[in-house]
mmCIF file of C-alpha atoms and ligand atoms in Angstrom:
data_model
loop_
_atom_site.group_PDB
_atom_site.id
_atom_site.type_symbol
_atom_site.label_atom_id
_atom_site.label_comp_id
_atom_site.label_asym_id
_atom_site.label_seq_id
_atom_site.Cartn_x
_atom_site.Cartn_y
_atom_site.Cartn_z
ATOM 1 C CA MET A 1 7.271 14.640 26.406
ATOM 2 C CA VAL A 2 9.253 11.476 27.138
ATOM 3 C CA LYS A 3 8.236 8.773 24.652
ATOM 4 C CA LYS A 4 8.008 5.193 25.872
ATOM 5 C CA ILE A 5 9.454 2.779 23.332
ATOM 6 C CA SER A 6 9.908 -0.971 22.958
ATOM 7 C CA ILE A 7 12.469 -2.366 20.543
ATOM 8 C CA LEU A 8 11.802 -5.779 19.053
ATOM 9 C CA GLY A 9 15.158 -7.076 17.860
ATOM 10 C CA SER A 10 17.387 -4.802 19.974
ATOM 11 C CA THR A 11 20.366 -7.140 19.540
ATOM 12 C CA GLY A 12 20.271 -6.898 15.735
ATOM 13 C CA SER A 13 21.793 -4.391 13.339
ATOM 14 C CA ILE A 14 18.807 -1.990 13.379
ATOM 15 C CA GLY A 15 18.146 -2.582 17.089
ATOM 16 C CA ARG A 16 21.715 -1.762 18.150
ATOM 17 C CA GLN A 17 21.738 1.388 16.028
ATOM 18 C CA ALA A 18 18.353 2.379 17.485
ATOM 19 C CA LEU A 19 19.860 2.195 20.971
ATOM 20 C CA GLU A 20 22.720 4.457 19.818
ATOM 21 C CA VAL A 21 20.157 6.926 18.498
ATOM 22 C CA ILE A 22 18.164 6.813 21.730
ATOM 23 C CA GLU A 23 21.276 7.283 23.818
ATOM 24 C CA ALA A 24 22.227 10.351 21.763
ATOM 25 C CA LEU A 25 18.733 11.783 22.216
ATOM 26 C CA GLY A 26 19.234 11.948 25.984
ATOM 27 C CA ASP A 27 15.998 12.052 27.963
ATOM 28 C CA LYS A 28 13.606 12.004 25.002
ATOM 29 C CA PHE A 29 12.926 8.265 25.327
ATOM 30 C CA GLU A 30 12.218 5.771 28.058
ATOM 31 C CA ILE A 31 12.826 2.181 27.023
ATOM 32 C CA LEU A 32 9.966 -0.049 28.077
ATOM 33 C CA ALA A 33 11.095 -3.347 26.539
ATOM 34 C CA LEU A 34 14.058 -4.856 24.697
ATOM 35 C CA THR A 35 14.017 -8.198 22.898
ATOM 36 C CA GLY A 36 16.566 -10.466 21.291
ATOM 37 C CA GLY A 37 17.019 -13.913 19.818
ATOM 38 C CA SER A 38 20.085 -16.026 20.490
ATOM 39 C CA ASN A 39 22.443 -13.250 21.545
ATOM 40 C CA VAL A 40 21.358 -13.301 25.202
ATOM 41 C CA ASP A 41 24.688 -11.953 26.469
ATOM 42 C CA LEU A 42 24.229 -8.771 24.457
ATOM 43 C CA LEU A 43 20.577 -8.544 25.521
ATOM 44 C CA ASN A 44 21.620 -8.789 29.165
ATOM 45 C CA GLU A 45 24.236 -6.059 28.630
ATOM 46 C CA GLN A 46 21.577 -3.858 27.027
ATOM 47 C CA ILE A 47 19.189 -4.502 29.925
ATOM 48 C CA LYS A 48 21.889 -3.541 32.412
ATOM 49 C CA LYS A 49 22.557 -0.310 30.558
ATOM 50 C CA PHE A 50 19.045 0.792 29.523
ATOM 51 C CA ARG A 51 17.005 -0.723 32.386
ATOM 52 C CA PRO A 52 13.810 -1.697 30.506
ATOM 53 C CA LYS A 53 10.860 -2.987 32.536
ATOM 54 C CA TYR A 54 10.332 -5.929 30.189
ATOM 55 C CA ALA A 55 12.446 -8.153 27.980
ATOM 56 C CA TYR A 56 12.165 -11.255 25.825
ATOM 57 C CA SER A 57 14.585 -13.662 24.247
ATOM 58 C CA SER A 58 13.659 -16.535 21.931
ATOM 59 C CA ASP A 59 16.601 -18.400 23.494
ATOM 60 C CA LEU A 60 15.908 -20.227 26.717
ATOM 61 C CA LYS A 61 18.812 -18.705 28.650
ATOM 62 C CA ALA A 62 18.071 -16.455 31.604
ATOM 63 C CA ILE A 63 17.338 -12.780 31.225
ATOM 64 C CA ASN A 64 18.577 -10.703 34.155
ATOM 65 C CA GLY A 65 17.016 -7.543 35.493
ATOM 66 C CA ALA A 66 13.755 -7.331 33.549
ATOM 67 C CA GLN A 67 10.439 -9.127 33.594
ATOM 68 C CA THR A 68 10.078 -11.619 30.737
ATOM 69 C CA LEU A 69 7.112 -11.065 28.433
ATOM 70 C CA SER A 70 6.438 -12.517 24.974
ATOM 71 C CA LEU A 71 6.742 -10.295 21.879
ATOM 72 C CA GLU A 72 2.966 -10.136 21.699
ATOM 73 C CA GLU A 73 2.547 -9.295 25.375
ATOM 74 C CA ILE A 74 5.036 -6.481 24.887
ATOM 75 C CA CYS A 75 3.092 -5.240 21.860
ATOM 76 C CA ALA A 76 -0.250 -5.402 23.694
ATOM 77 C CA ASN A 77 1.082 -3.165 26.490
ATOM 78 C CA LYS A 78 -0.567 0.237 26.187
ATOM 79 C CA GLU A 79 2.218 1.894 28.169
ATOM 80 C CA ASN A 80 4.076 1.990 24.813
ATOM 81 C CA ASP A 81 3.954 5.198 22.760
ATOM 82 C CA ILE A 82 5.804 3.546 19.896
ATOM 83 C CA ILE A 83 7.241 0.139 19.035
ATOM 84 C CA LEU A 84 10.233 -0.358 16.763
ATOM 85 C CA VAL A 85 9.770 -3.643 14.913
ATOM 86 C CA ALA A 86 13.330 -4.629 13.994
ATOM 87 C CA VAL A 87 13.228 -8.404 14.132
ATOM 88 C CA SER A 88 14.012 -10.037 10.802
ATOM 89 C CA GLY A 89 11.741 -12.263 8.747
ATOM 90 C CA LYS A 90 8.229 -13.507 9.365
ATOM 91 C CA ILE A 91 8.390 -13.195 13.166
ATOM 92 C CA GLY A 92 7.643 -9.484 12.797
ATOM 93 C CA LEU A 93 4.101 -9.942 11.538
ATOM 94 C CA LYS A 94 2.150 -11.155 14.592
ATOM 95 C CA PRO A 95 3.575 -8.609 17.064
ATOM 96 C CA THR A 96 2.957 -5.817 14.528
ATOM 97 C CA ILE A 97 -0.716 -6.782 14.271
ATOM 98 C CA THR A 98 -0.977 -6.948 18.063
ATOM 99 C CA ALA A 99 0.530 -3.457 18.368
ATOM 100 C CA ILE A 100 -1.912 -2.088 15.785
ATOM 101 C CA ASN A 101 -4.849 -3.691 17.598
ATOM 102 C CA SER A 102 -3.606 -2.002 20.783
ATOM 103 C CA GLY A 103 -3.518 1.394 19.027
ATOM 104 C CA ILE A 104 0.275 1.786 19.336
ATOM 105 C CA ASP A 105 2.282 3.589 16.630
ATOM 106 C CA ILE A 106 4.922 1.540 14.845
ATOM 107 C CA ALA A 107 8.341 2.327 13.444
ATOM 108 C CA LEU A 108 8.602 -0.506 10.956
ATOM 109 C CA ALA A 109 11.953 -1.899 9.836
ATOM 110 C CA ASN A 110 10.661 -5.418 9.238
ATOM 111 C CA LYS A 111 9.668 -5.282 5.570
ATOM 112 C CA GLU A 112 8.569 -8.946 5.511
ATOM 113 C CA THR A 113 5.487 -7.914 7.524
ATOM 114 C CA LEU A 114 4.145 -5.857 4.626
ATOM 115 C CA VAL A 115 5.254 -8.322 1.954
ATOM 116 C CA MET A 116 3.350 -11.115 3.693
ATOM 117 C CA ALA A 117 0.285 -9.196 4.765
ATOM 118 C CA GLY A 118 0.291 -5.592 3.568
ATOM 119 C CA ASP A 119 -3.337 -6.001 2.445
ATOM 120 C CA ILE A 120 -4.297 -6.795 6.038
ATOM 121 C CA VAL A 121 -1.844 -4.638 7.996
ATOM 122 C CA MET A 122 -2.324 -1.284 6.231
ATOM 123 C CA PRO A 123 -6.169 -1.180 6.330
ATOM 124 C CA LEU A 124 -6.050 -2.352 9.967
ATOM 125 C CA ALA A 125 -3.630 0.456 10.864
ATOM 126 C CA LYS A 126 -5.861 2.976 9.099
ATOM 127 C CA LYS A 127 -8.947 1.713 10.917
ATOM 128 C CA SER A 128 -7.142 1.844 14.280
ATOM 129 C CA GLY A 129 -5.649 5.287 13.638
ATOM 130 C CA VAL A 130 -2.142 3.855 14.018
ATOM 131 C CA ASN A 131 0.827 5.443 12.246
ATOM 132 C CA ILE A 132 3.242 3.109 10.513
ATOM 133 C CA ILE A 133 6.452 5.039 9.953
ATOM 134 C CA PRO A 134 8.954 3.310 7.688
ATOM 135 C CA VAL A 135 12.525 2.751 8.886
ATOM 136 C CA ASP A 136 13.748 1.207 5.627
ATOM 137 C CA SER A 137 15.890 4.025 4.206
ATOM 138 C CA GLU A 138 14.147 4.143 0.801
ATOM 139 C CA HIS A 139 10.665 4.304 2.279
ATOM 140 C CA CYS A 140 11.772 6.743 4.921
ATOM 141 C CA ALA A 141 13.111 8.919 2.081
ATOM 142 C CA ILE A 142 9.800 8.713 0.226
ATOM 143 C CA HIS A 143 7.893 9.432 3.445
ATOM 144 C CA GLN A 144 9.970 12.599 3.853
ATOM 145 C CA CYS A 145 9.378 13.711 0.230
ATOM 146 C CA ILE A 146 5.597 13.245 0.075
ATOM 147 C CA LYS A 147 3.309 16.115 0.962
ATOM 148 C CA ASP A 148 0.185 14.947 -0.817
ATOM 149 C CA ILE A 149 0.206 11.407 -2.186
ATOM 150 C CA SER A 150 -2.653 12.154 -4.583
ATOM 151 C CA GLN A 151 -0.301 14.479 -6.515
ATOM 152 C CA VAL A 152 2.483 11.916 -6.818
ATOM 153 C CA ASP A 153 2.876 10.215 -10.172
ATOM 154 C CA LYS A 154 5.792 7.891 -9.482
ATOM 155 C CA LEU A 155 8.002 6.511 -6.711
ATOM 156 C CA ILE A 156 11.669 6.085 -7.626
ATOM 157 C CA ILE A 157 13.412 3.578 -5.353
ATOM 158 C CA THR A 158 17.191 3.535 -5.435
ATOM 159 C CA ALA A 159 19.306 0.382 -5.108
ATOM 160 C CA SER A 160 23.026 0.267 -4.429
ATOM 161 C CA GLY A 161 23.281 -2.853 -6.607
ATOM 162 C CA GLY A 162 25.029 -4.881 -3.890
ATOM 163 C CA PRO A 163 28.357 -6.709 -4.145
ATOM 164 C CA PHE A 164 27.657 -8.252 -7.580
ATOM 165 C CA LEU A 165 26.742 -5.104 -9.480
ATOM 166 C CA ARG A 166 29.952 -5.199 -11.551
ATOM 167 C CA LYS A 167 30.389 -9.000 -11.500
ATOM 168 C CA SER A 168 29.332 -11.377 -14.270
ATOM 169 C CA ILE A 169 26.431 -13.794 -13.919
ATOM 170 C CA GLU A 170 29.018 -16.625 -13.803
ATOM 171 C CA GLU A 171 30.880 -15.019 -10.890
ATOM 172 C CA MET A 172 27.606 -14.471 -9.107
ATOM 173 C CA LYS A 173 26.550 -18.096 -9.634
ATOM 174 C CA ASN A 174 29.684 -19.337 -7.891
ATOM 175 C CA ALA A 175 29.737 -16.730 -5.143
ATOM 176 C CA SER A 176 30.675 -17.818 -1.641
ATOM 177 C CA VAL A 177 28.686 -16.862 1.440
ATOM 178 C CA GLU A 178 31.482 -14.418 2.385
ATOM 179 C CA GLN A 179 31.280 -12.701 -1.019
ATOM 180 C CA ALA A 180 27.497 -12.405 -0.774
ATOM 181 C CA LEU A 181 27.797 -10.933 2.707
ATOM 182 C CA ALA A 182 30.374 -8.320 1.649
ATOM 183 C CA HIS A 183 27.960 -5.469 0.973
ATOM 184 C CA PRO A 184 29.799 -2.382 -0.297
ATOM 185 C CA ARG A 185 27.639 0.242 1.466
ATOM 186 C CA TRP A 186 25.609 -1.128 4.364
ATOM 187 C CA HIS A 187 26.394 -3.340 7.359
ATOM 188 C CA MET A 188 23.200 -5.215 8.046
ATOM 189 C CA GLY A 189 21.895 -8.540 9.331
ATOM 190 C CA LYS A 190 22.751 -11.615 7.250
ATOM 191 C CA LYS A 191 19.308 -12.232 5.769
ATOM 192 C CA ILE A 192 18.872 -8.727 4.340
ATOM 193 C CA THR A 193 22.504 -8.700 3.160
ATOM 194 C CA VAL A 194 21.962 -11.837 1.070
ATOM 195 C CA ASP A 195 18.693 -10.324 -0.201
ATOM 196 C CA SER A 196 20.682 -7.250 -1.204
ATOM 197 C CA ALA A 197 23.143 -9.415 -3.151
ATOM 198 C CA THR A 198 20.346 -10.987 -5.237
ATOM 199 C CA LEU A 199 18.350 -7.726 -5.309
ATOM 200 C CA MET A 200 15.448 -9.614 -3.736
ATOM 201 C CA ASN A 201 15.701 -6.933 -1.060
ATOM 202 C CA LYS A 202 14.784 -4.323 -3.657
ATOM 203 C CA GLY A 203 11.932 -6.532 -4.841
ATOM 204 C CA LEU A 204 10.610 -6.819 -1.280
ATOM 205 C CA GLU A 205 10.971 -3.041 -0.992
ATOM 206 C CA VAL A 206 8.867 -2.500 -4.116
ATOM 207 C CA ILE A 207 6.071 -4.532 -2.489
ATOM 208 C CA GLU A 208 6.630 -2.668 0.788
ATOM 209 C CA ALA A 209 6.325 0.686 -1.038
ATOM 210 C CA HIS A 210 3.142 -0.431 -2.793
ATOM 211 C CA HIS A 211 1.496 -1.085 0.572
ATOM 212 C CA LEU A 212 2.904 1.871 2.505
ATOM 213 C CA PHE A 213 2.023 4.473 -0.108
ATOM 214 C CA GLY A 214 -0.858 2.772 -1.942
ATOM 215 C CA MET A 215 0.946 3.101 -5.272
ATOM 216 C CA ASP A 216 0.378 0.844 -8.312
ATOM 217 C CA TYR A 217 3.357 -1.288 -9.263
ATOM 218 C CA SER A 218 3.430 0.339 -12.716
ATOM 219 C CA ARG A 219 4.290 3.609 -10.945
ATOM 220 C CA ILE A 220 7.145 2.259 -8.822
ATOM 221 C CA GLU A 221 10.523 2.376 -10.535
ATOM 222 C CA VAL A 222 13.831 0.922 -9.351
ATOM 223 C CA VAL A 223 17.059 2.674 -10.298
ATOM 224 C CA VAL A 224 20.567 1.509 -9.437
ATOM 225 C CA HIS A 225 22.583 4.179 -7.650
ATOM 226 C CA PRO A 226 25.883 2.704 -6.393
ATOM 227 C CA GLN A 227 26.843 5.582 -4.047
ATOM 228 C CA SER A 228 23.675 5.220 -1.882
ATOM 229 C CA ILE A 229 23.444 8.976 -1.352
ATOM 230 C CA VAL A 230 20.030 9.522 -2.926
ATOM 231 C CA HIS A 231 17.906 7.300 -0.727
ATOM 232 C CA SER A 232 14.863 7.486 -3.040
ATOM 233 C CA ALA A 233 12.708 10.055 -4.816
ATOM 234 C CA ILE A 234 9.194 10.822 -5.960
ATOM 235 C CA GLU A 235 7.946 12.468 -9.137
ATOM 236 C CA TYR A 236 4.905 14.701 -8.889
ATOM 237 C CA VAL A 237 2.308 14.788 -11.672
ATOM 238 C CA ASP A 238 3.785 18.074 -12.946
ATOM 239 C CA GLY A 239 7.198 16.451 -13.528
ATOM 240 C CA SER A 240 8.869 17.892 -10.446
ATOM 241 C CA VAL A 241 11.163 15.352 -8.759
ATOM 242 C CA ILE A 242 11.903 15.506 -5.027
ATOM 243 C CA ALA A 243 14.644 13.288 -3.602
ATOM 244 C CA GLN A 244 15.992 12.740 -0.102
ATOM 245 C CA LEU A 245 19.784 12.637 0.217
ATOM 246 C CA GLY A 246 22.221 11.923 2.991
ATOM 247 C CA ILE A 247 25.267 9.901 3.953
ATOM 248 C CA PRO A 248 24.468 6.164 3.999
ATOM 249 C CA SER A 249 23.635 5.683 7.680
ATOM 250 C CA MET A 250 20.653 3.907 9.207
ATOM 251 C CA HIS A 251 20.845 6.209 12.237
ATOM 252 C CA ILE A 252 19.042 8.898 10.253
ATOM 253 C CA PRO A 253 15.975 6.880 9.142
ATOM 254 C CA ILE A 254 15.739 5.148 12.536
ATOM 255 C CA GLN A 255 15.749 8.502 14.307
ATOM 256 C CA TYR A 256 13.272 9.986 11.815
ATOM 257 C CA ALA A 257 10.851 7.101 12.368
ATOM 258 C CA ILE A 258 10.947 7.035 16.158
ATOM 259 C CA THR A 259 10.804 10.819 16.626
ATOM 260 C CA TYR A 260 8.319 11.598 13.815
ATOM 261 C CA PRO A 261 6.921 14.234 13.321
ATOM 262 C CA GLU A 262 9.658 16.035 15.257
ATOM 263 C CA ARG A 263 13.324 16.343 14.259
ATOM 264 C CA PHE A 264 16.362 16.535 16.520
ATOM 265 C CA GLU A 265 20.096 16.817 16.026
ATOM 266 C CA GLY A 266 20.586 13.491 17.809
ATOM 267 C CA ILE A 267 23.333 11.246 16.532
ATOM 268 C CA LYS A 268 24.110 13.212 13.338
ATOM 269 C CA SER A 269 27.758 12.232 12.924
ATOM 270 C CA ARG A 270 28.778 14.608 10.145
ATOM 271 C CA SER A 271 27.270 17.125 7.737
ATOM 272 C CA PHE A 272 26.420 16.278 4.193
ATOM 273 C CA SER A 273 28.673 17.897 1.611
ATOM 274 C CA PHE A 274 27.767 17.986 -2.098
ATOM 275 C CA SER A 275 31.315 18.907 -3.076
ATOM 276 C CA GLU A 276 32.797 15.985 -1.125
ATOM 277 C CA ILE A 277 30.348 13.548 -2.699
ATOM 278 C CA ALA A 278 31.326 14.944 -6.148
ATOM 279 C CA ARG A 279 29.354 12.514 -8.309
ATOM 280 C CA LEU A 280 26.181 10.521 -8.286
ATOM 281 C CA ASP A 281 25.589 7.741 -10.824
ATOM 282 C CA PHE A 282 22.322 6.150 -11.851
ATOM 283 C CA GLU A 283 21.592 3.213 -14.130
ATOM 284 C CA LYS A 284 18.882 0.735 -15.007
ATOM 285 C CA PRO A 285 18.904 -2.605 -13.170
ATOM 286 C CA ASP A 286 20.084 -5.677 -15.077
ATOM 287 C CA TRP A 287 16.847 -7.640 -15.050
ATOM 288 C CA ASP A 288 18.446 -10.877 -16.300
ATOM 289 C CA LYS A 289 21.165 -10.944 -13.672
ATOM 290 C CA PHE A 290 18.818 -9.875 -10.911
ATOM 291 C CA LYS A 291 15.793 -12.013 -11.720
ATOM 292 C CA ALA A 292 14.596 -11.680 -8.119
ATOM 293 C CA LEU A 293 13.438 -8.179 -8.939
ATOM 294 C CA LYS A 294 11.283 -9.486 -11.795
ATOM 295 C CA LEU A 295 9.814 -12.185 -9.565
ATOM 296 C CA ALA A 296 8.945 -9.665 -6.858
ATOM 297 C CA TYR A 297 7.181 -7.313 -9.297
ATOM 298 C CA TYR A 298 5.303 -10.307 -10.687
ATOM 299 C CA ALA A 299 4.297 -11.506 -7.212
ATOM 300 C CA GLY A 300 3.282 -8.019 -6.130
ATOM 301 C CA GLU A 301 1.197 -7.351 -9.232
ATOM 302 C CA ALA A 302 -0.514 -10.750 -9.036
ATOM 303 C CA GLY A 303 -1.146 -10.106 -5.342
ATOM 304 C CA GLY A 304 -3.158 -12.392 -3.050
ATOM 305 C CA SER A 305 -1.121 -15.335 -1.806
ATOM 306 C CA LEU A 306 1.795 -14.985 -4.261
ATOM 307 C CA PRO A 307 3.873 -12.490 -2.207
ATOM 308 C CA VAL A 308 3.495 -14.851 0.797
ATOM 309 C CA CYS A 309 5.039 -17.603 -1.369
ATOM 310 C CA LEU A 310 7.812 -15.347 -2.598
ATOM 311 C CA ASN A 311 8.714 -14.329 0.936
ATOM 312 C CA ALA A 312 8.560 -17.779 2.548
ATOM 313 C CA ALA A 313 10.488 -19.538 -0.244
ATOM 314 C CA ASN A 314 13.088 -16.771 -0.247
ATOM 315 C CA GLU A 315 13.559 -16.822 3.531
ATOM 316 C CA GLU A 316 14.042 -20.602 3.569
ATOM 317 C CA ALA A 317 16.389 -20.529 0.575
ATOM 318 C CA VAL A 318 18.479 -17.669 2.006
ATOM 319 C CA PHE A 319 18.844 -19.620 5.232
ATOM 320 C CA ALA A 320 19.931 -22.722 3.258
ATOM 321 C CA PHE A 321 22.460 -20.625 1.326
ATOM 322 C CA LEU A 322 23.875 -19.224 4.578
ATOM 323 C CA CYS A 323 24.231 -22.814 5.864
ATOM 324 C CA GLY A 324 26.175 -23.744 2.722
ATOM 325 C CA LYS A 325 23.484 -26.094 1.390
ATOM 326 C CA ILE A 326 22.758 -24.342 -1.900
ATOM 327 C CA LYS A 327 24.334 -21.790 -4.251
ATOM 328 C CA LEU A 328 23.345 -18.147 -4.494
ATOM 329 C CA PHE A 329 21.428 -18.565 -7.769
ATOM 330 C CA ASP A 330 19.549 -21.557 -6.338
ATOM 331 C CA ILE A 331 17.750 -19.094 -4.057
ATOM 332 C CA ILE A 332 16.061 -17.456 -6.998
ATOM 333 C CA ASN A 333 15.455 -20.766 -8.832
ATOM 334 C CA ILE A 334 13.720 -22.119 -5.727
ATOM 335 C CA VAL A 335 11.561 -19.015 -5.355
ATOM 336 C CA GLU A 336 10.634 -19.184 -9.042
ATOM 337 C CA GLU A 337 9.754 -22.873 -8.946
ATOM 338 C CA ILE A 338 7.616 -22.461 -5.832
ATOM 339 C CA MET A 339 5.830 -19.473 -7.362
ATOM 340 C CA ASN A 340 5.245 -21.302 -10.670
ATOM 341 C CA LYS A 341 3.581 -24.220 -8.906
ATOM 342 C CA HIS A 342 1.406 -22.049 -6.687
ATOM 343 C CA LYS A 343 -2.262 -21.430 -7.415
ATOM 344 C CA ILE A 344 -3.024 -17.869 -6.308
ATOM 345 C CA VAL A 345 -5.700 -17.383 -3.653
ATOM 346 C CA LYS A 346 -7.076 -13.891 -3.014
ATOM 347 C CA ASN A 347 -8.275 -12.186 0.172
ATOM 348 C CA LEU A 348 -6.452 -14.337 2.720
ATOM 349 C CA ASP A 349 -7.113 -13.662 6.374
ATOM 350 C CA ILE A 350 -4.192 -13.620 8.802
ATOM 351 C CA ASP A 351 -4.576 -17.289 9.838
ATOM 352 C CA GLU A 352 -4.567 -18.314 6.191
ATOM 353 C CA VAL A 353 -1.416 -16.251 5.630
ATOM 354 C CA PHE A 354 0.398 -18.148 8.408
ATOM 355 C CA LYS A 355 -0.956 -21.518 7.223
ATOM 356 C CA LEU A 356 0.208 -20.865 3.670
ATOM 357 C CA ASP A 357 3.537 -19.538 4.914
ATOM 358 C CA ASN A 358 4.092 -22.850 6.741
ATOM 359 C CA GLU A 359 3.097 -24.957 3.737
ATOM 360 C CA ILE A 360 5.423 -23.046 1.427
ATOM 361 C CA ARG A 361 8.305 -23.380 3.869
ATOM 362 C CA ILE A 362 7.835 -27.165 3.958
ATOM 363 C CA LYS A 363 7.758 -27.328 0.139
ATOM 364 C CA SER A 364 10.808 -25.069 -0.089
ATOM 365 C CA ARG A 365 12.775 -27.224 2.344
ATOM 366 C CA GLU A 366 11.908 -30.322 0.288
ATOM 367 C CA LEU A 367 13.207 -28.594 -2.822
ATOM 368 C CA ILE A 368 16.341 -27.470 -0.971
ATOM 369 C CA THR A 369 17.004 -31.061 0.173
ATOM 370 C CA LYS A 370 16.611 -32.289 -3.429
ATOM 371 C CA ILE A 371 19.025 -29.658 -4.769
ATOM 372 C CA SER A 372 21.607 -30.082 -2.027
ATOM 373 C CA LEU A 373 21.778 -33.890 -2.336
HETATM 374 P P1 NDP B 401 19.492 -8.761 12.312
HETATM 375 O O1 NDP B 401 19.560 -10.171 11.871
HETATM 376 O O2 NDP B 401 20.751 -8.018 12.539
HETATM 377 O O3 NDP B 401 18.612 -8.651 13.646
HETATM 378 C C1 NDP B 401 17.444 -9.387 13.828
HETATM 379 C C2 NDP B 401 16.950 -9.264 15.244
HETATM 380 O O4 NDP B 401 15.875 -10.195 15.445
HETATM 381 C C3 NDP B 401 18.007 -9.622 16.293
HETATM 382 O O5 NDP B 401 17.773 -8.876 17.456
HETATM 383 C C4 NDP B 401 17.719 -11.099 16.560
HETATM 384 O O6 NDP B 401 18.189 -11.551 17.801
HETATM 385 C C5 NDP B 401 16.208 -11.075 16.546
HETATM 386 N N1 NDP B 401 15.642 -12.404 16.320
HETATM 387 C C6 NDP B 401 16.086 -13.347 15.456
HETATM 388 N N2 NDP B 401 15.325 -14.470 15.574
HETATM 389 C C7 NDP B 401 14.396 -14.205 16.526
HETATM 390 C C8 NDP B 401 13.312 -14.959 17.084
HETATM 391 N N3 NDP B 401 13.026 -16.188 16.681
HETATM 392 N N4 NDP B 401 12.561 -14.371 18.034
HETATM 393 C C9 NDP B 401 12.819 -13.118 18.454
HETATM 394 N N5 NDP B 401 13.818 -12.352 17.958
HETATM 395 C C10 NDP B 401 14.601 -12.890 17.004
HETATM 396 O O7 NDP B 401 18.579 -8.008 11.229
HETATM 397 P P2 NDP B 401 18.589 -6.469 10.807
HETATM 398 O O8 NDP B 401 18.645 -5.612 12.010
HETATM 399 O O9 NDP B 401 19.561 -6.252 9.723
HETATM 400 O O10 NDP B 401 17.148 -6.357 10.137
HETATM 401 C C11 NDP B 401 15.957 -6.358 10.890
HETATM 402 C C12 NDP B 401 14.791 -6.039 9.971
HETATM 403 O O11 NDP B 401 14.971 -4.710 9.473
HETATM 404 C C13 NDP B 401 14.712 -6.950 8.748
HETATM 405 O O12 NDP B 401 13.374 -7.207 8.433
HETATM 406 C C14 NDP B 401 15.360 -6.125 7.636
HETATM 407 O O13 NDP B 401 14.849 -6.425 6.372
HETATM 408 C C15 NDP B 401 14.999 -4.709 8.057
HETATM 409 N N6 NDP B 401 15.934 -3.685 7.602
HETATM 410 C C16 NDP B 401 17.244 -3.730 8.020
HETATM 411 C C17 NDP B 401 18.148 -2.762 7.591
HETATM 412 C C18 NDP B 401 19.567 -2.732 8.077
HETATM 413 O O14 NDP B 401 20.311 -1.807 7.753
HETATM 414 N N7 NDP B 401 20.015 -3.682 8.871
HETATM 415 C C19 NDP B 401 17.741 -1.707 6.638
HETATM 416 C C20 NDP B 401 16.342 -1.758 6.305
HETATM 417 C C21 NDP B 401 15.495 -2.709 6.770
HETATM 418 P P3 NDP B 401 19.672 -12.195 17.992
HETATM 419 O O15 NDP B 401 20.612 -11.380 17.192
HETATM 420 O O16 NDP B 401 19.862 -12.040 19.469
HETATM 421 O O17 NDP B 401 19.587 -13.619 17.562
HETATM 422 MG MG1 MG B 402 16.289 -0.500 2.215
#
């Protein structure tokens, strides 16, 4: 059966790789919609090549060759069999909820959706009978390892450690934007690359895993694994550990998520060889250097509105860092200060999540202005 797919964020790192996967899969997919942000030239090239019926760009420039619909209109369209949510940041949340309400399965790359509103999104998906298949490589690995979640004792999430793994705290404090963006293993969008440098990305992934697999935070462990070959693992109650391995390539988890439960050869670029890999190292994270990880566990465990704060403050601070307004460590100091001042509210509905998200962004920007003066 030909699957109809829409890709939100087709001009981004995940979106572009998804199109490569789809191209390699031949006639398995029909692209219904493609969407981009400011890179309208690339979006127009993609439209010319893949001929989607619908498209959207947050930029005001013209889109050629497809009917313009909003992200939510695209997600409400029941012609879709699956939607790949690969926009970055908070803009993923609303369209994801719309897709769930329309009964459409989701391949979810946008982890911020679950960090902000996992308590709303996951029960809604369950109620609507919608599958949420993770694209994030760690969660995709865990998804592949789990047969029966009730028999799983622990999730083990691996982290490459990012560009500052072997650098001192001092070096990290004075890091330039270029240094923070020089990830040793993965080529990704700027926001997630900075998050990977502070290990906030791993913190967001811990919260994402909690929601996707319904696992207590005390049973989610992070281990640093610089080679990024073991993409994550689970430990069953009887002590048996199952891990998923592979060369570090997002093509594999993207393809897994959009073709689930089937598997195809697709874009597989080369075979995995244990003897070529030769060694795999694992170590505990440095919790003092990577305080973001501590903050994310704390926010996740406290629950309610605190993960919304963590996410909004982090997104604003990362953006300020990328614009050269603050230093790398300021990101974490800002997140911590915002979290410390916040009074936790439980059981937010989706409107309250967006309202709080806005308030926290305003407070974070004020703090950023103070620091950058
Ligand atoms: P990118 O920044 O590369 O891509 C983001 C996409 O969103 C682009 O298509 C961009 O358009 C679009 N976009 C930006 N702003 C808007 C807007 N206001 N309205 C509509 N679209 C917009 O990010 P990544 O692909 O790296 O990441 C996407 C998501 O996937 C993130 O949540 C990330 O955490 C997650 N993820 C990414 C991984 C990776 O390897 N890259 C791995 C695991 C998870 P444009 O470029 O045209 O401006
Ligand atoms: Mg990941």
